[in-house]
Amino acid sequence: MLLTAILAYVVTSPVFVKPLYKSEAIIFVPLTLFSQQFDQQGIGFGNNAEIDGHIQILRSGQLLDSLDRRFDLARQWDISLSEQGGRSRLHRKIQSRVDISKTRYSSVAVSVRDSDPERAAQMANAIVVLGDVIKEEILFENRLSAYQFAKTLFEQKQAEIAALEERMTFSENQSSTSTTGSESLRQRI
């Protein structure tokens, strides 16, 4: 019994098993819908749909790849990305070290475990920043699409207005020609 306890202590000691340090960042997802920002006078946090969407961004492959590029995780964990399934193994490894969850107060907790406490903190902070960058890119693309759609509609309406104005001008010219012809006929009689 004593031998088992000693053996268990030795095998699980930091000599054989590297400890993982945990760093956590808690964020409140801001409102992104202008109408809600206006209603709340620019102050407020995202609703459940926005929070869930932000969590999806934080868990996305794009963010995981950005995290790998920033911290060179594939090299540190000796994962070859050129091998078949290498990127999937890397993503699974990152996902096993990162936990992203919604808190009961409608915030988002980003927890990172790593053998280096400083790197764990840097990774947690980087996930938050990268999530914001990706979200802004998505919002920009959506706004650009909406702008282009509105511009197309505006140009179509301008063309319709120009066509109507042209018809009105033609009708006015026809009308004045008819009136002039009628008046000259009356004058002749």
mmCIF file of N, CA and C in Angstrom, residues 166-182:
data_model
loop_
_atom_site.group_PDB
_atom_site.id
_atom_site.type_symbol
_atom_site.label_atom_id
_atom_site.label_comp_id
_atom_site.label_asym_id
_atom_site.label_seq_id
_atom_site.Cartn_x
_atom_site.Cartn_y
_atom_site.Cartn_z
ATOM 1 N N GLU A 166 -38.449 61.774 -68.434
ATOM 2 C CA GLU A 166 -38.356 61.847 -69.893
ATOM 3 C C GLU A 166 -39.751 61.699 -70.515
ATOM 4 N N ARG A 167 -40.550 60.760 -69.985
ATOM 5 C CA ARG A 167 -41.923 60.592 -70.485
ATOM 6 C C ARG A 167 -42.766 61.833 -70.211
ATOM 7 N N MET A 168 -42.577 62.398 -69.011
ATOM 8 C CA MET A 168 -43.341 63.603 -68.680
ATOM 9 C C MET A 168 -42.972 64.752 -69.607
ATOM 10 N N THR A 169 -41.689 64.906 -69.874
ATOM 11 C CA THR A 169 -41.233 65.956 -70.783
ATOM 12 C C THR A 169 -41.804 65.726 -72.175
ATOM 13 N N PHE A 170 -41.782 64.479 -72.634
ATOM 14 C CA PHE A 170 -42.328 64.144 -73.951
ATOM 15 C C PHE A 170 -43.823 64.438 -73.987
ATOM 16 N N SER A 171 -44.527 64.051 -72.918
ATOM 17 C CA SER A 171 -45.973 64.304 -72.846
ATOM 18 C C SER A 171 -46.261 65.791 -72.831
ATOM 19 N N GLU A 172 -45.485 66.546 -72.078
ATOM 20 C CA GLU A 172 -45.671 67.992 -72.031
ATOM 21 C C GLU A 172 -45.437 68.606 -73.406
ATOM 22 N N ASN A 173 -44.409 68.129 -74.103
ATOM 23 C CA ASN A 173 -44.116 68.640 -75.445
ATOM 24 C C ASN A 173 -45.249 68.282 -76.402
ATOM 25 N N GLN A 174 -45.768 67.059 -76.300
ATOM 26 C CA GLN A 174 -46.888 66.633 -77.145
ATOM 27 C C GLN A 174 -48.117 67.482 -76.842
ATOM 28 N N SER A 175 -48.316 67.709 -75.574
ATOM 29 C CA SER A 175 -49.468 68.478 -75.125
ATOM 30 C C SER A 175 -49.393 69.914 -75.627
ATOM 31 N N SER A 176 -48.244 70.522 -75.532
ATOM 32 C CA SER A 176 -48.101 71.912 -75.978
ATOM 33 C C SER A 176 -48.191 72.000 -77.488
ATOM 34 N N THR A 177 -47.727 71.001 -78.220
ATOM 35 C CA THR A 177 -47.842 70.987 -79.674
ATOM 36 C C THR A 177 -49.306 70.858 -80.069
ATOM 37 N N SER A 178 -50.031 69.991 -79.392
ATOM 38 C CA SER A 178 -51.457 69.802 -79.678
ATOM 39 C C SER A 178 -52.218 71.075 -79.362
ATOM 40 N N THR A 179 -51.896 71.701 -78.251
ATOM 41 C CA THR A 179 -52.583 72.913 -77.833
ATOM 42 C C THR A 179 -52.305 74.025 -78.831
ATOM 43 N N THR A 180 -51.066 74.159 -79.242
ATOM 44 C CA THR A 180 -50.699 75.200 -80.192
ATOM 45 C C THR A 180 -51.429 74.975 -81.509
ATOM 46 N N GLY A 181 -51.489 73.739 -81.936
ATOM 47 C CA GLY A 181 -52.201 73.409 -83.183
ATOM 48 C C GLY A 181 -53.672 73.710 -83.069
ATOM 49 N N SER A 182 -54.281 73.435 -81.954
ATOM 50 C CA SER A 182 -55.709 73.694 -81.742
ATOM 51 C C SER A 182 -55.963 75.178 -81.705
#
